[in-house]
Amino acid sequence: MICVIISLLPASLTSQGCSTNPMNEREPQDQAGQLMEPATGQVRIRIKKDAGSTIMRTDLFAFPASADGRLECHSHFEDSQDTHILELTEGEKTIVAIINSPYIFNDKAIAKLESLEQLEISFEDDDPSHPVMSGVSSAYAHADEIMDAGITVTSLMSSIVLSEVNNNLLEYTRLENPRAYLRNLNPKAELLRSSGFHPSGNIEEGEVVPLPCDVGFYTQYPEAELWCYPNETPEDHL
């Protein structure tokens, strides 16, 4: 529980090579012992986001759909495009998209999907103007074909809007230079988590936001926006 305190698709696309391939599997060989190139196909990834969200950079990760599948491809894009093409080996894949990450990823540390699922981001490293977003989808790469896959990305960043403030002090004593902030903020969360946010610690006080006018006899409507990560911890456990 959180307390409120008052005081574009380009004209043409080219396929992106992978920056890593840590699968460490033996490459297939023909009868003469020569290495055989695995069959590959292209997957066109379309990022689906909220209309008001901004893309600054994109990281795409591709894993084989098998339970023990290791990272096949990690591609990084420093642009605002919402569509990219990956060239992958033939077969079913799990694709993870992370948008606007403030971090540089260590591919060896996230060689498996379960490692990526445990990746946390700090609230203080996130930015409401271009928040970190993430999503997961499935795709199938067919040899010598271009297949389409869509990934819907969402942000951990949540907005609380203080829309109305009333003054119930004795004799309506004027509140001058009022400000608002949040308490008991979640300091970090797993990027791919969608529920069960129970942080082990908290940020005692968040950023102070000044309200536009004093609060006296009349109700004020400041529409002040305060930001936080989800926190499902019951109030009596804070």
Tab-separated table of C-alpha atoms in Angstrom:
chain	number	residue	atom	x	y	z
A	1	MET	CA	0.000	0.000	0.000
A	2	ILE	CA	1.268	3.492	-0.878
A	3	CYS	CA	0.387	6.570	1.189
A	4	VAL	CA	-0.165	10.034	-0.315
A	5	ILE	CA	1.101	12.818	1.932
A	6	ILE	CA	0.143	16.492	1.438
A	7	SER	CA	2.723	18.925	2.546
A	8	LEU	CA	7.035	5.357	-36.927
A	9	LEU	CA	7.409	2.509	-39.297
A	10	PRO	CA	10.482	3.234	-41.579
A	11	ALA	CA	10.401	3.111	-45.382
A	12	SER	CA	12.620	0.033	-45.380
A	13	LEU	CA	13.839	-2.404	-42.763
A	14	THR	CA	16.942	-4.546	-42.685
A	15	SER	CA	17.416	-7.612	-40.553
A	16	GLN	CA	19.477	-7.201	-37.391
A	17	GLY	CA	22.255	-9.631	-36.610
A	18	CYS	CA	22.623	-10.942	-33.083
A	19	SER	CA	25.257	-9.489	-30.807
A	20	THR	CA	25.628	-12.834	-29.056
A	21	ASN	CA	24.987	-16.515	-29.414
A	22	PRO	CA	25.902	-18.178	-26.121
A	23	MET	CA	24.080	-21.429	-26.834
A	24	ASN	CA	27.438	-23.262	-26.993
A	25	GLU	CA	25.941	-26.115	-28.910
A	26	ARG	CA	27.926	-28.129	-31.421
A	27	GLU	CA	27.346	-26.934	-34.927
A	28	PRO	CA	25.930	-29.603	-37.301
A	29	GLN	CA	28.372	-31.113	-39.779
A	30	ASP	CA	27.907	-32.775	-43.131
A	31	GLN	CA	29.329	-36.185	-44.074
A	32	ALA	CA	32.660	-34.611	-44.993
A	33	GLY	CA	32.934	-33.062	-41.556
A	34	GLN	CA	32.299	-29.545	-42.829
A	35	LEU	CA	30.230	-27.186	-40.700
A	36	MET	CA	26.665	-26.762	-41.941
A	37	GLU	CA	24.916	-23.427	-41.710
A	38	PRO	CA	21.653	-23.788	-39.735
A	39	ALA	CA	18.458	-22.846	-41.536
A	40	THR	CA	17.402	-19.324	-40.645
A	41	GLY	CA	14.368	-17.138	-41.114
A	42	GLN	CA	13.421	-13.552	-40.366
A	43	VAL	CA	10.923	-12.460	-37.709
A	44	ARG	CA	9.473	-8.949	-37.896
A	45	ILE	CA	8.847	-7.712	-34.350
A	46	ARG	CA	6.209	-4.999	-33.884
A	47	ILE	CA	6.210	-3.227	-30.534
A	48	LYS	CA	2.739	-2.314	-29.238
A	49	LYS	CA	2.658	0.384	-26.547
A	50	ASP	CA	0.422	3.037	-25.033
A	51	ALA	CA	-0.117	6.032	-27.315
A	52	GLY	CA	1.606	8.435	-24.939
A	53	SER	CA	4.715	6.309	-24.385
A	54	THR	CA	8.075	7.135	-25.968
A	55	ILE	CA	10.651	4.695	-27.339
A	56	MET	CA	14.260	5.825	-26.918
A	57	ARG	CA	16.008	2.460	-27.276
A	58	THR	CA	15.019	-1.193	-27.641
A	59	ASP	CA	16.562	-4.496	-26.543
A	60	LEU	CA	15.184	-7.688	-28.081
A	61	PHE	CA	16.027	-11.143	-26.733
A	62	ALA	CA	15.201	-14.430	-28.486
A	63	PHE	CA	15.180	-17.796	-26.716
A	64	PRO	CA	14.277	-21.229	-28.113
A	65	ALA	CA	10.844	-22.170	-26.751
A	66	SER	CA	12.174	-25.319	-25.054
A	67	ALA	CA	12.299	-25.258	-21.262
A	68	ASP	CA	16.110	-25.234	-21.162
A	69	GLY	CA	16.550	-22.985	-24.204
A	70	ARG	CA	19.529	-20.650	-23.962
A	71	LEU	CA	19.743	-17.111	-25.303
A	72	GLU	CA	20.047	-17.270	-29.087
A	73	CYS	CA	20.001	-13.597	-29.934
A	74	HIS	CA	20.212	-10.204	-28.243
A	75	SER	CA	19.835	-7.140	-30.465
A	76	HIS	CA	20.065	-3.526	-29.319
A	77	PHE	CA	18.560	-0.578	-31.208
A	78	GLU	CA	19.303	3.059	-30.373
A	79	ASP	CA	16.280	4.567	-32.121
A	80	SER	CA	12.569	5.302	-31.715
A	81	GLN	CA	11.291	2.715	-34.206
A	82	ASP	CA	8.592	0.284	-33.117
A	83	THR	CA	9.366	-2.378	-35.733
A	84	HIS	CA	12.541	-4.449	-36.114
A	85	ILE	CA	13.561	-7.591	-37.987
A	86	LEU	CA	15.605	-10.380	-36.373
A	87	GLU	CA	17.255	-13.232	-38.206
A	88	LEU	CA	16.860	-16.414	-36.160
A	89	THR	CA	17.405	-20.122	-36.544
A	90	GLU	CA	14.321	-22.042	-37.620
A	91	GLY	CA	11.899	-22.999	-34.869
A	92	GLU	CA	9.594	-21.670	-32.154
A	93	LYS	CA	10.965	-18.784	-30.091
A	94	THR	CA	10.159	-16.763	-26.996
A	95	ILE	CA	10.821	-13.078	-27.686
A	96	VAL	CA	11.354	-10.548	-24.864
A	97	ALA	CA	11.325	-6.802	-25.538
A	98	ILE	CA	12.746	-4.281	-23.065
A	99	ILE	CA	12.280	-0.618	-23.967
A	100	ASN	CA	14.266	2.342	-22.589
A	101	SER	CA	16.486	0.317	-20.281
A	102	PRO	CA	18.958	2.510	-18.344
A	103	TYR	CA	21.271	-0.503	-18.069
A	104	ILE	CA	23.684	-2.313	-20.408
A	105	PHE	CA	22.849	-6.020	-20.412
A	106	ASN	CA	25.384	-8.736	-19.671
A	107	ASP	CA	24.388	-11.534	-22.044
A	108	LYS	CA	26.303	-14.172	-20.093
A	109	ALA	CA	24.286	-13.340	-16.973
A	110	ILE	CA	20.950	-13.720	-18.786
A	111	ALA	CA	21.770	-16.791	-20.865
A	112	LYS	CA	18.413	-18.315	-19.897
A	113	LEU	CA	14.915	-16.841	-19.873
A	114	GLU	CA	14.493	-17.499	-16.164
A	115	SER	CA	17.504	-15.268	-15.502
A	116	LEU	CA	15.916	-12.445	-17.473
A	117	GLU	CA	12.673	-12.942	-15.551
A	118	GLN	CA	14.570	-12.256	-12.308
A	119	LEU	CA	16.078	-9.018	-13.604
A	120	GLU	CA	15.144	-6.053	-11.390
A	121	ILE	CA	15.055	-2.345	-12.123
A	122	SER	CA	15.421	0.406	-9.550
A	123	PHE	CA	12.600	2.938	-9.307
A	124	GLU	CA	15.178	5.710	-8.989
A	125	ASP	CA	16.731	4.676	-12.332
A	126	ASP	CA	13.393	4.843	-14.163
A	127	ASP	CA	12.004	7.997	-15.780
A	128	PRO	CA	8.278	8.844	-16.179
A	129	SER	CA	9.016	10.844	-19.354
A	130	HIS	CA	10.269	7.687	-21.108
A	131	PRO	CA	9.634	4.793	-18.697
A	132	VAL	CA	11.140	1.357	-18.967
A	133	MET	CA	8.657	-1.004	-20.628
A	134	SER	CA	8.755	-4.743	-21.252
A	135	GLY	CA	6.772	-7.576	-22.765
A	136	VAL	CA	6.972	-11.224	-23.862
A	137	SER	CA	5.589	-12.957	-26.936
A	138	SER	CA	5.990	-16.122	-28.999
A	139	ALA	CA	7.153	-16.334	-32.597
A	140	TYR	CA	8.072	-18.983	-35.140
A	141	ALA	CA	11.002	-18.547	-37.487
A	142	HIS	CA	10.527	-20.273	-40.855
A	143	ALA	CA	13.494	-20.821	-43.114
A	144	ASP	CA	13.744	-18.227	-45.894
A	145	GLU	CA	10.518	-16.494	-44.814
A	146	ILE	CA	9.568	-13.323	-42.932
A	147	MET	CA	7.151	-13.997	-40.080
A	148	ASP	CA	5.340	-11.349	-38.019
A	149	ALA	CA	5.152	-11.192	-34.232
A	150	GLY	CA	3.662	-8.518	-31.985
A	151	ILE	CA	4.806	-7.720	-28.443
A	152	THR	CA	2.698	-5.573	-26.134
A	153	VAL	CA	4.952	-3.711	-23.689
A	154	THR	CA	3.873	-2.170	-20.407
A	155	SER	CA	5.608	-0.100	-17.742
A	156	LEU	CA	6.019	-0.669	-14.012
A	157	MET	CA	5.756	3.091	-13.554
A	158	SER	CA	2.331	4.013	-12.166
A	159	SER	CA	0.748	7.426	-11.853
A	160	ILE	CA	-1.290	8.693	-8.895
A	161	VAL	CA	-3.147	11.914	-9.664
A	162	LEU	CA	-4.124	14.154	-6.767
A	163	SER	CA	-7.248	15.634	-8.285
A	164	GLU	CA	-8.961	17.262	-5.282
A	165	VAL	CA	-7.809	18.781	-1.990
A	166	ASN	CA	-10.137	19.935	0.805
A	167	ASN	CA	-9.209	21.920	3.895
A	168	ASN	CA	-10.862	20.558	7.049
A	169	LEU	CA	-8.662	22.390	9.533
A	170	LEU	CA	-10.274	24.381	12.320
A	171	GLU	CA	-11.660	27.674	10.993
A	172	TYR	CA	-10.286	26.778	7.563
A	173	THR	CA	-6.776	27.911	8.368
A	174	ARG	CA	-5.095	28.628	5.046
A	175	LEU	CA	-2.531	26.040	3.931
A	176	GLU	CA	0.218	28.034	2.262
A	177	ASN	CA	2.680	26.571	-0.249
A	178	PRO	CA	1.184	23.072	-0.006
A	179	ARG	CA	3.196	20.124	-1.312
A	180	ALA	CA	2.504	16.445	-1.816
A	181	TYR	CA	4.632	13.316	-1.832
A	182	LEU	CA	4.237	9.549	-1.583
A	183	ARG	CA	5.393	7.326	1.249
A	184	ASN	CA	6.281	3.621	1.366
A	185	LEU	CA	7.450	3.453	-2.231
A	186	ASN	CA	8.570	0.188	-3.780
A	187	PRO	CA	12.311	0.748	-4.444
A	188	LYS	CA	12.696	-1.890	-7.186
A	189	ALA	CA	10.781	-4.565	-9.054
A	190	GLU	CA	11.293	-7.400	-11.524
A	191	LEU	CA	10.871	-6.071	-15.047
A	192	LEU	CA	8.644	-8.879	-16.310
A	193	ARG	CA	6.500	-9.205	-13.181
A	194	SER	CA	2.780	-8.403	-13.504
A	195	SER	CA	1.500	-9.172	-9.978
A	196	GLY	CA	2.632	-10.046	-6.468
A	197	PHE	CA	4.619	-6.886	-5.715
A	198	HIS	CA	5.758	-7.323	-2.101
A	199	PRO	CA	9.093	-5.496	-1.678
A	200	SER	CA	11.379	-6.353	1.222
A	201	GLY	CA	12.093	-2.651	1.815
A	202	ASN	CA	10.671	0.720	0.883
A	203	ILE	CA	11.540	4.321	0.103
A	204	GLU	CA	10.210	6.303	3.049
A	205	GLU	CA	9.452	9.497	1.118
A	206	GLY	CA	9.205	10.129	-2.603
A	207	GLU	CA	9.750	13.262	-4.652
A	208	VAL	CA	8.035	16.375	-3.290
A	209	VAL	CA	5.607	17.969	-5.764
A	210	PRO	CA	4.433	21.549	-5.047
A	211	LEU	CA	0.721	22.196	-5.485
A	212	PRO	CA	-0.239	25.162	-7.688
A	213	CYS	CA	-2.144	27.210	-5.107
A	214	ASP	CA	-2.885	27.623	-1.409
A	215	VAL	CA	-5.749	25.649	0.137
A	216	GLY	CA	-8.253	27.673	2.118
A	217	PHE	CA	-12.044	27.720	2.283
A	218	TYR	CA	-12.592	26.425	-1.247
A	219	THR	CA	-11.759	23.001	-2.669
A	220	GLN	CA	-8.710	23.032	-4.942
A	221	TYR	CA	-8.165	20.801	-7.972
A	222	PRO	CA	-4.374	20.597	-8.439
A	223	GLU	CA	-4.208	17.522	-10.731
A	224	ALA	CA	-0.728	16.882	-9.312
A	225	GLU	CA	0.890	13.730	-10.690
A	226	LEU	CA	2.938	11.462	-8.423
A	227	TRP	CA	4.861	8.407	-9.644
A	228	CYS	CA	5.555	5.019	-8.075
A	229	TYR	CA	6.033	1.282	-8.663
A	230	PRO	CA	3.285	-1.169	-7.616
A	231	ASN	CA	3.292	-2.107	-3.934
A	232	GLU	CA	0.773	-4.681	-2.714
A	233	THR	CA	2.085	-4.835	0.851
A	234	PRO	CA	-0.822	-4.431	3.353
A	235	GLU	CA	-0.753	-1.222	5.364
A	236	ASP	CA	-0.342	-3.042	8.680
A	237	HIS	CA	2.871	-4.662	7.376
A	238	LEU	CA	4.563	-1.394	6.391
